[in-house]
Tab-separated table of C-alpha atoms in Angstrom:
chain	number	residue	atom	x	y	z
S	1	UNK	CA	0.000	0.000	0.000
S	2	UNK	CA	1.640	3.237	-1.100
S	3	UNK	CA	2.135	5.904	1.546
S	4	UNK	CA	1.538	9.619	1.360
S	5	UNK	CA	3.614	11.130	-1.422
S	6	UNK	CA	4.775	14.708	-1.320
S	7	UNK	CA	6.528	16.437	-4.167
S	8	UNK	CA	8.981	17.958	-4.504
S	9	UNK	CA	11.173	16.884	-1.572
S	10	UNK	CA	13.314	19.998	-1.656
S	11	UNK	CA	12.730	23.434	-3.096
S	12	UNK	CA	14.686	26.666	-3.122
S	13	UNK	CA	12.816	29.812	-4.042
S	14	UNK	CA	13.533	33.533	-4.026
S	15	UNK	CA	11.600	36.052	-1.972
S	16	UNK	CA	8.551	37.271	-3.811
S	17	UNK	CA	8.113	34.133	-5.859
S	18	UNK	CA	5.285	31.686	-5.447
S	19	UNK	CA	5.394	27.945	-4.900
S	20	UNK	CA	3.032	24.996	-5.263
S	21	UNK	CA	3.458	21.824	-3.245
S	22	UNK	CA	1.703	18.580	-4.015
S	23	UNK	CA	0.396	15.763	-1.842
S	24	UNK	CA	-1.032	12.415	-2.896
S	25	UNK	CA	-2.818	10.687	-0.007
S	26	UNK	CA	-3.112	7.014	0.703
S	27	UNK	CA	-5.676	5.393	-1.548
S	28	UNK	CA	-9.062	5.564	0.146
S	29	UNK	CA	-8.157	8.469	2.414
S	30	UNK	CA	-10.342	11.447	1.662
S	31	UNK	CA	-9.045	13.759	4.365
S	32	UNK	CA	-5.818	15.668	3.765
S	33	UNK	CA	-4.207	18.066	6.226
S	34	UNK	CA	-1.224	20.351	5.834
S	35	UNK	CA	1.216	21.450	8.517
S	36	UNK	CA	4.170	23.803	8.590
S	37	UNK	CA	7.083	22.837	10.799
S	38	UNK	CA	9.772	25.290	11.859
S	39	UNK	CA	12.296	25.135	14.709
S	40	UNK	CA	10.767	28.171	16.385
S	41	UNK	CA	7.046	27.507	15.992
S	42	UNK	CA	6.899	23.728	15.866
S	43	UNK	CA	4.084	22.059	13.951
S	44	UNK	CA	1.490	24.590	12.907
S	45	UNK	CA	-1.770	23.572	11.264
S	46	UNK	CA	-2.386	25.121	7.854
S	47	UNK	CA	-5.578	23.575	6.502
S	48	UNK	CA	-7.628	20.438	6.185
S	49	UNK	CA	-9.557	19.237	3.172
S	50	UNK	CA	-12.210	16.582	2.877
S	51	UNK	CA	-13.943	15.689	-0.364
S	52	UNK	CA	-12.615	18.797	-2.123
S	53	UNK	CA	-13.893	21.117	0.631
S	54	UNK	CA	-11.748	23.030	3.093
S	55	UNK	CA	-12.993	21.976	6.517
S	56	UNK	CA	-10.586	23.891	8.667
S	57	UNK	CA	-8.002	26.597	8.309
S	58	UNK	CA	-5.180	27.573	10.612
S	59	UNK	CA	-3.978	31.018	11.498
S	60	UNK	CA	-1.926	31.800	8.416
S	61	UNK	CA	-2.107	34.793	6.074
S	62	UNK	CA	-4.045	34.652	2.834
S	63	UNK	CA	-0.814	34.053	0.940
S	64	UNK	CA	-1.239	30.441	1.950
S	65	UNK	CA	-3.934	28.621	0.048
S	66	UNK	CA	-4.806	25.097	-0.870
S	67	UNK	CA	-7.175	22.903	-2.737
S	68	UNK	CA	-8.164	19.286	-3.107
S	69	UNK	CA	-9.061	17.485	-6.280
S	70	UNK	CA	-11.696	14.844	-6.907
S	71	UNK	CA	-9.071	12.088	-6.577
S	72	UNK	CA	-8.231	13.470	-3.083
S	73	UNK	CA	-4.834	14.753	-4.183
S	74	UNK	CA	-4.117	18.115	-2.648
S	75	UNK	CA	-1.960	21.105	-3.443
S	76	UNK	CA	-0.946	24.055	-1.362
S	77	UNK	CA	0.254	27.330	-2.750
S	78	UNK	CA	2.263	30.083	-1.125
S	79	UNK	CA	2.425	33.371	-2.962
S	80	UNK	CA	4.826	36.261	-2.461
S	81	UNK	CA	7.260	34.141	-0.511
S	82	UNK	CA	8.982	35.567	2.542
S	83	UNK	CA	12.139	34.378	4.269
S	84	UNK	CA	10.008	33.247	7.199
S	85	UNK	CA	8.167	30.780	4.982
S	86	UNK	CA	11.249	28.570	4.980
S	87	UNK	CA	10.069	25.386	6.642
S	88	UNK	CA	9.261	21.726	6.306
S	89	UNK	CA	5.738	21.420	4.907
S	90	UNK	CA	4.046	18.205	5.875
S	91	UNK	CA	0.942	16.654	4.427
S	92	UNK	CA	-1.067	13.955	6.159
S	93	UNK	CA	-4.013	11.861	5.105
S	94	UNK	CA	-6.456	9.982	7.278
S	95	UNK	CA	-9.591	7.922	7.440
S	96	UNK	CA	-12.650	9.282	9.270
S	97	UNK	CA	-12.223	9.699	13.024
S	98	UNK	CA	-14.439	6.736	13.863
S	99	UNK	CA	-12.407	4.275	11.809
S	100	UNK	CA	-10.748	1.523	13.809
S	101	UNK	CA	-7.342	2.384	12.403
S	102	UNK	CA	-7.793	6.137	12.521
S	103	UNK	CA	-4.599	8.145	12.651
S	104	UNK	CA	-2.708	10.501	10.409
S	105	UNK	CA	-0.237	9.126	7.888
S	106	UNK	CA	2.334	11.727	7.018
S	107	UNK	CA	4.394	12.190	3.920
S	108	UNK	CA	8.137	12.839	4.104
S	109	UNK	CA	7.539	16.531	3.624
S	110	UNK	CA	8.750	19.249	1.310
S	111	UNK	CA	11.697	21.260	2.590
S	112	UNK	CA	11.206	24.812	1.310
S	113	UNK	CA	14.050	27.279	1.550
S	114	UNK	CA	13.375	30.909	0.674
S	115	UNK	CA	16.463	32.989	-0.115
J	1	UNK	CA	-0.351	28.496	22.337
J	2	UNK	CA	-0.035	24.778	21.658
J	3	UNK	CA	-2.822	22.535	22.944
J	4	UNK	CA	-0.351	19.872	23.973
J	5	UNK	CA	2.836	20.429	25.892
J	6	UNK	CA	5.454	17.730	26.230
J	7	UNK	CA	7.782	17.236	29.114
J	8	UNK	CA	10.726	16.953	29.157
J	9	UNK	CA	11.858	18.878	26.090
J	10	UNK	CA	14.899	16.632	25.817
J	11	UNK	CA	15.784	13.268	27.299
J	12	UNK	CA	19.057	11.373	27.057
J	13	UNK	CA	19.275	7.772	28.242
J	14	UNK	CA	21.356	4.630	27.760
J	15	UNK	CA	20.305	1.718	25.616
J	16	UNK	CA	18.194	-0.715	27.588
J	17	UNK	CA	16.729	1.919	29.879
J	18	UNK	CA	13.105	2.996	29.811
J	19	UNK	CA	12.065	6.412	28.504
J	20	UNK	CA	9.009	8.257	29.752
J	21	UNK	CA	7.573	11.324	28.079
J	22	UNK	CA	4.619	13.313	29.315
J	23	UNK	CA	2.014	15.404	27.585
J	24	UNK	CA	-0.462	17.843	29.063
J	25	UNK	CA	-3.364	19.450	27.270
J	26	UNK	CA	-6.015	22.040	27.967
J	27	UNK	CA	-9.428	21.147	26.556
J	28	UNK	CA	-11.619	18.088	26.152
J	29	UNK	CA	-10.340	15.579	23.674
J	30	UNK	CA	-11.787	12.854	21.513
J	31	UNK	CA	-8.486	11.029	21.426
J	32	UNK	CA	-4.777	11.606	21.899
J	33	UNK	CA	-2.107	10.330	19.568
J	34	UNK	CA	1.636	9.934	19.756
J	35	UNK	CA	3.915	10.394	16.782
J	36	UNK	CA	7.595	9.941	16.173
J	37	UNK	CA	9.783	11.984	13.851
J	38	UNK	CA	13.288	11.183	12.760
J	39	UNK	CA	15.366	14.221	11.945
J	40	UNK	CA	13.815	16.256	9.140
J	41	UNK	CA	11.435	13.511	8.078
J	42	UNK	CA	7.699	13.006	8.217
J	43	UNK	CA	5.906	11.945	11.354
J	44	UNK	CA	5.078	8.314	12.026
J	45	UNK	CA	1.897	7.446	13.901
J	46	UNK	CA	2.715	5.330	16.953
J	47	UNK	CA	-0.430	4.874	18.968
J	48	UNK	CA	-3.870	6.362	19.539
J	49	UNK	CA	-5.720	6.327	22.830
J	50	UNK	CA	-9.357	7.335	22.988
J	51	UNK	CA	-10.809	9.475	25.740
J	52	UNK	CA	-12.599	6.505	27.310
J	53	UNK	CA	-9.401	4.450	27.509
J	54	UNK	CA	-6.852	4.658	30.310
J	55	UNK	CA	-3.970	2.573	29.010
J	56	UNK	CA	-2.844	1.090	25.740
J	57	UNK	CA	0.093	-1.059	24.678
J	58	UNK	CA	1.819	-1.599	21.377
J	59	UNK	CA	5.010	-3.609	21.420
J	60	UNK	CA	7.499	-1.748	23.622
J	61	UNK	CA	5.186	1.266	23.850
J	62	UNK	CA	2.789	1.935	26.682
J	63	UNK	CA	0.525	4.956	26.704
J	64	UNK	CA	-1.618	6.143	29.581
J	65	UNK	CA	-4.298	8.791	29.585
J	66	UNK	CA	-5.706	10.635	32.581
J	67	UNK	CA	-8.549	12.831	31.390
J	68	UNK	CA	-9.128	14.263	34.870
J	69	UNK	CA	-5.587	15.636	34.873
J	70	UNK	CA	-5.595	16.259	31.126
J	71	UNK	CA	-2.353	14.407	30.738
J	72	UNK	CA	-0.843	11.445	28.942
J	73	UNK	CA	2.436	9.606	29.120
J	74	UNK	CA	4.375	7.537	26.630
J	75	UNK	CA	6.694	4.861	27.979
J	76	UNK	CA	9.240	3.182	25.733
J	77	UNK	CA	10.676	0.126	27.417
J	78	UNK	CA	14.108	-1.387	26.776
J	79	UNK	CA	15.098	1.508	24.547
J	80	UNK	CA	17.373	1.091	21.540
J	81	UNK	CA	19.629	3.523	19.720
J	82	UNK	CA	17.152	3.378	16.839
J	83	UNK	CA	14.514	4.938	19.111
J	84	UNK	CA	16.425	8.214	18.936
J	85	UNK	CA	13.921	10.700	17.503
J	86	UNK	CA	11.494	13.456	18.431
J	87	UNK	CA	8.214	12.333	19.942
J	88	UNK	CA	5.048	14.407	19.686
J	89	UNK	CA	1.681	14.120	21.297
J	90	UNK	CA	-1.293	15.335	19.304
J	91	UNK	CA	-4.753	16.041	20.588
J	92	UNK	CA	-7.879	15.420	18.597
J	93	UNK	CA	-10.439	17.725	20.147
J	94	UNK	CA	-14.095	16.959	20.681
J	95	UNK	CA	-14.859	20.096	18.703
J	96	UNK	CA	-12.971	20.750	15.530
J	97	UNK	CA	-11.519	18.374	13.040
J	98	UNK	CA	-7.765	18.832	13.194
J	99	UNK	CA	-4.906	17.444	15.220
J	100	UNK	CA	-2.993	19.890	17.365
J	101	UNK	CA	0.583	18.975	18.121
J	102	UNK	CA	2.757	19.695	21.096
J	103	UNK	CA	6.326	20.909	20.867
J	104	UNK	CA	7.831	17.464	21.157
J	105	UNK	CA	10.395	15.636	23.255
J	106	UNK	CA	13.793	14.976	21.724
J	107	UNK	CA	14.872	11.511	22.855
J	108	UNK	CA	18.476	10.430	22.496
J	109	UNK	CA	19.334	6.808	23.243
J	110	UNK	CA	23.061	6.306	23.636
J	111	UNK	CA	24.507	2.927	22.622
């Protein structure tokens, strides 16, 4: 069973540019969540999607956006990049909360460096 | 602030010893989960304990949950060097649909 796939693994961008990160969830998982991880702030929730609808959004500026496609794949976009956006971006997929094997399965992340 | 707070922030032990990490949280939860992260990698789900459970085991892992104290502990028995990683607790709240992570405990197991 394939895991959660995030692409690309590493990315270097210049301030002011925009970036799109991709996440393919485990087959059958319809919920996808995104997190930003930095040494100073830890794991911060960005957004959650379920069946192409954003269910929840964290406390991030509007430069951060996302979407989910009908095949449950998800993308997140960051526009007008700032140095502080440098982080490990993690995507996780899950079954519904009531499932017996409920839990988040994370991808390996995309390491974004803004210079 | 983070919903979950781990204690200690860092723990260094010898191989074979037991490691105990604690997590405290603030509001009512549906369940609490523990995750492990090797340096710079994705998180790996270790164990989930529901709010109506008090203890759960998985291999060398033992998790307890005390909802009256809003706290949980993760015990790793007979630790190995390969257990070296960061360990996070995550709370799944009764309201809301996202996991909220603590700041993590960095565990170092010395061979």
